[in-house]
PDB file of C-alpha atoms in Angstrom:
ATOM      1  CA  VAL A 292       0.000   0.000   0.000  1.00 87.00           C
ATOM      2  CA  GLN A 293       1.240   3.520  -0.805  1.00 93.00           C
ATOM      3  CA  LEU A 294       0.769   6.325   1.696  1.00 95.00           C
ATOM      4  CA  GLN A 295       0.833  10.057   1.058  1.00 96.00           C
ATOM      5  CA  ALA A 296       0.833  12.403   4.048  1.00 97.00           C
ATOM      6  CA  SER A 297       0.048  16.098   3.953  1.00 97.00           C
ATOM      7  CA  GLY A 298      -1.144  18.991   6.081  1.00 97.00           C
ATOM      8  CA  GLY A 299       1.939  20.007   7.999  1.00 97.00           C
ATOM      9  CA  GLY A 300       3.046  23.578   8.403  1.00 97.00           C
ATOM     10  CA  LEU A 301       4.344  26.315  10.663  1.00 98.00           C
ATOM     11  CA  VAL A 302       1.981  27.347  13.453  1.00 98.00           C
ATOM     12  CA  GLN A 303       2.105  29.054  16.815  1.00 98.00           C
ATOM     13  CA  THR A 304       1.639  27.558  20.256  1.00 98.00           C
ATOM     14  CA  GLY A 305      -2.003  26.732  20.872  1.00 98.00           C
ATOM     15  CA  ASP A 306      -2.912  26.509  17.194  1.00 98.00           C
ATOM     16  CA  SER A 307      -4.443  23.514  15.428  1.00 98.00           C
ATOM     17  CA  LEU A 308      -3.521  21.491  12.365  1.00 98.00           C
ATOM     18  CA  ARG A 309      -5.072  18.529  10.650  1.00 98.00           C
ATOM     19  CA  LEU A 310      -2.836  16.023   8.959  1.00 98.00           C
ATOM     20  CA  SER A 311      -4.146  13.722   6.262  1.00 97.00           C
ATOM     21  CA  CYS A 312      -2.792  10.490   4.871  1.00 96.00           C
ATOM     22  CA  VAL A 313      -4.217   9.010   1.706  1.00 95.00           C
ATOM     23  CA  ALA A 314      -3.682   5.331   1.027  1.00 92.00           C
ATOM     24  CA  SER A 315      -3.734   3.558  -2.296  1.00 89.00           C
ATOM     25  CA  GLY A 316      -2.864   0.192  -3.730  1.00 82.00           C
ATOM     26  CA  ARG A 317      -4.649  -2.244  -1.407  1.00 77.00           C
ATOM     27  CA  PRO A 318      -7.925  -2.400   0.509  1.00 79.00           C
ATOM     28  CA  PHE A 319      -7.466   0.394   3.020  1.00 77.00           C
ATOM     29  CA  SER A 320     -10.068  -0.911   5.458  1.00 79.00           C
ATOM     30  CA  ARG A 321      -7.932  -3.972   6.247  1.00 82.00           C
ATOM     31  CA  TYR A 322      -5.090  -1.987   7.764  1.00 88.00           C
ATOM     32  CA  ILE A 323      -4.384  -0.544  11.149  1.00 92.00           C
ATOM     33  CA  MET A 324      -3.315   3.055  10.559  1.00 94.00           C
ATOM     34  CA  ALA A 325      -0.975   5.024  12.764  1.00 96.00           C
ATOM     35  CA  TRP A 326       0.908   8.259  13.069  1.00 98.00           C
ATOM     36  CA  PHE A 327       4.479   8.504  14.267  1.00 98.00           C
ATOM     37  CA  ARG A 328       6.747  11.491  14.580  1.00 98.00           C
ATOM     38  CA  ARG A 329      10.449  12.197  14.703  1.00 98.00           C
ATOM     39  CA  ALA A 330      11.722  15.301  16.391  1.00 96.00           C
ATOM     40  CA  PRO A 331      15.214  16.624  15.626  1.00 92.00           C
ATOM     41  CA  GLY A 332      17.823  14.458  17.314  1.00 94.00           C
ATOM     42  CA  LYS A 333      15.270  11.954  18.606  1.00 95.00           C
ATOM     43  CA  GLU A 334      13.999   8.540  17.696  1.00 95.00           C
ATOM     44  CA  ARG A 335      10.765   8.079  15.818  1.00 96.00           C
ATOM     45  CA  GLU A 336       7.957   7.788  18.349  1.00 97.00           C
ATOM     46  CA  PHE A 337       4.394   6.544  18.346  1.00 98.00           C
ATOM     47  CA  VAL A 338       1.672   9.212  18.338  1.00 98.00           C
ATOM     48  CA  ALA A 339      -1.666   7.506  17.647  1.00 97.00           C
ATOM     49  CA  ALA A 340      -3.230   4.485  15.993  1.00 96.00           C
ATOM     50  CA  ILE A 341      -6.688   3.502  14.853  1.00 94.00           C
ATOM     51  CA  GLY A 342      -8.283   0.172  14.078  1.00 89.00           C
ATOM     52  CA  TRP A 343     -10.518  -0.751  11.204  1.00 79.00           C
ATOM     53  CA  SER A 344     -13.120   1.691  12.466  1.00 68.00           C
ATOM     54  CA  ASP A 345     -13.081   4.646  14.833  1.00 64.00           C
ATOM     55  CA  ALA A 346     -14.003   2.333  17.683  1.00 73.00           C
ATOM     56  CA  SER A 347     -10.413   1.461  18.571  1.00 90.00           C
ATOM     57  CA  THR A 348      -7.937   4.256  19.035  1.00 94.00           C
ATOM     58  CA  TYR A 349      -4.703   4.558  20.956  1.00 95.00           C
ATOM     59  CA  TYR A 350      -2.652   7.603  21.847  1.00 97.00           C
ATOM     60  CA  ALA A 351       0.709   8.411  23.311  1.00 97.00           C
ATOM     61  CA  ASP A 352       0.345  10.016  26.730  1.00 97.00           C
ATOM     62  CA  SER A 353       1.953  13.193  25.441  1.00 97.00           C
ATOM     63  CA  VAL A 354      -0.872  13.850  22.970  1.00 98.00           C
ATOM     64  CA  LYS A 355      -3.947  12.505  24.774  1.00 96.00           C
ATOM     65  CA  GLU A 356      -6.781  15.009  25.037  1.00 95.00           C
ATOM     66  CA  ARG A 357      -5.144  17.159  22.333  1.00 98.00           C
ATOM     67  CA  PHE A 358      -4.867  14.926  19.263  1.00 98.00           C
ATOM     68  CA  THR A 359      -7.590  12.877  17.611  1.00 97.00           C
ATOM     69  CA  ILE A 360      -7.048  10.163  15.035  1.00 96.00           C
ATOM     70  CA  SER A 361      -9.865   9.204  12.698  1.00 94.00           C
ATOM     71  CA  ARG A 362     -10.327   7.477   9.399  1.00 91.00           C
ATOM     72  CA  ASP A 363     -12.682   7.520   6.465  1.00 90.00           C
ATOM     73  CA  ASN A 364     -12.561   4.253   4.555  1.00 82.00           C
ATOM     74  CA  ALA A 365     -14.432   5.709   1.608  1.00 81.00           C
ATOM     75  CA  PRO A 366     -11.668   8.036   0.402  1.00 83.00           C
ATOM     76  CA  ASN A 367      -9.012   5.812   2.061  1.00 89.00           C
ATOM     77  CA  THR A 368      -7.842   8.561   4.345  1.00 93.00           C
ATOM     78  CA  VAL A 369      -6.654   8.727   7.929  1.00 94.00           C
ATOM     79  CA  TYR A 370      -6.541  12.039   9.775  1.00 96.00           C
ATOM     80  CA  LEU A 371      -4.734  13.430  12.760  1.00 98.00           C
ATOM     81  CA  GLN A 372      -6.451  16.450  14.258  1.00 98.00           C
ATOM     82  CA  MET A 373      -3.939  18.265  16.432  1.00 98.00           C
ATOM     83  CA  ASN A 374      -5.210  20.900  18.847  1.00 98.00           C
ATOM     84  CA  GLY A 375      -3.370  22.886  21.465  1.00 98.00           C
ATOM     85  CA  LEU A 376      -0.058  22.460  19.697  1.00 98.00           C
ATOM     86  CA  LYS A 377       3.115  22.949  21.709  1.00 97.00           C
ATOM     87  CA  PRO A 378       6.709  23.563  20.623  1.00 97.00           C
ATOM     88  CA  GLU A 379       7.556  20.020  21.728  1.00 97.00           C
ATOM     89  CA  ASP A 380       5.169  18.734  19.056  1.00 98.00           C
ATOM     90  CA  THR A 381       7.578  19.995  16.420  1.00 98.00           C
ATOM     91  CA  ALA A 382       8.585  17.002  14.308  1.00 98.00           C
ATOM     92  CA  VAL A 383       8.218  15.262  11.003  1.00 98.00           C
ATOM     93  CA  TYR A 384       4.986  13.296  11.151  1.00 98.00           C
ATOM     94  CA  TYR A 385       4.656   9.990   9.344  1.00 98.00           C
ATOM     95  CA  CYS A 386       1.634   7.851   8.656  1.00 97.00           C
ATOM     96  CA  ALA A 387       2.039   4.101   8.684  1.00 97.00           C
ATOM     97  CA  ALA A 388      -0.037   1.022   7.949  1.00 94.00           C
ATOM     98  CA  ASN A 389       0.068  -2.459   9.367  1.00 92.00           C
ATOM     99  CA  SER A 390      -2.053  -5.569   9.543  1.00 89.00           C
ATOM    100  CA  ARG A 391      -2.184  -5.487  13.356  1.00 89.00           C
ATOM    101  CA  PHE A 392      -1.845  -3.022  16.195  1.00 90.00           C
ATOM    102  CA  ALA A 393       1.684  -2.107  17.199  1.00 92.00           C
ATOM    103  CA  PHE A 394       3.314   0.755  19.038  1.00 93.00           C
ATOM    104  CA  THR A 395       6.839   0.559  17.698  1.00 94.00           C
ATOM    105  CA  SER A 396       7.817   1.802  14.283  1.00 93.00           C
ATOM    106  CA  ARG A 397       9.778  -1.302  13.312  1.00 94.00           C
ATOM    107  CA  GLU A 398       6.570  -3.336  13.319  1.00 92.00           C
ATOM    108  CA  TYR A 399       4.899  -1.272  10.597  1.00 94.00           C
ATOM    109  CA  ASP A 400       5.137  -2.454   7.038  1.00 92.00           C
ATOM    110  CA  TYR A 401       4.184   0.657   5.069  1.00 94.00           C
ATOM    111  CA  TRP A 402       5.182   4.285   5.489  1.00 96.00           C
ATOM    112  CA  GLY A 403       4.347   7.648   4.020  1.00 95.00           C
ATOM    113  CA  GLN A 404       6.972  10.230   3.226  1.00 94.00           C
ATOM    114  CA  GLY A 405       6.401  12.484   6.245  1.00 95.00           C
ATOM    115  CA  THR A 406       5.103  16.007   6.681  1.00 98.00           C
ATOM    116  CA  GLN A 407       6.823  18.685   8.754  1.00 98.00           C
ATOM    117  CA  VAL A 408       5.024  20.286  11.681  1.00 98.00           C
ATOM    118  CA  THR A 409       6.731  23.242  13.330  1.00 98.00           C
ATOM    119  CA  VAL A 410       5.258  24.940  16.375  1.00 98.00           C
ATOM    120  CA  SER A 411       6.763  28.265  17.362  1.00 97.00           C
ATOM    121  CA  SER A 412       6.649  29.567  20.918  1.00 91.00           C
TER     122      SER A 412
END
């Protein structure tokens, strides 16, 4: 499956952004979708994941109550709504797909190219 992420940008503390990731190539509804991020000088870290429907979602503690992951299986798109952005959210954000839930990047089979999010203080 091919993944194309978009929606990043430069914002100020407290602002919101919505990232999108469009999937193509294989039945989207069969995949667990996730977002990871990599901040400068840090390892790639888990942000959020969603099951085959919106019923199952998981979040890193650092983004709970601020970020919301959702998916729309009709246009094969997964979203990450990010509210209350902080400078520590600055990173390249990647979408990923896998056949089962996982919280480490090495377990994901498919990756998008990443989109930069920069939050200024």
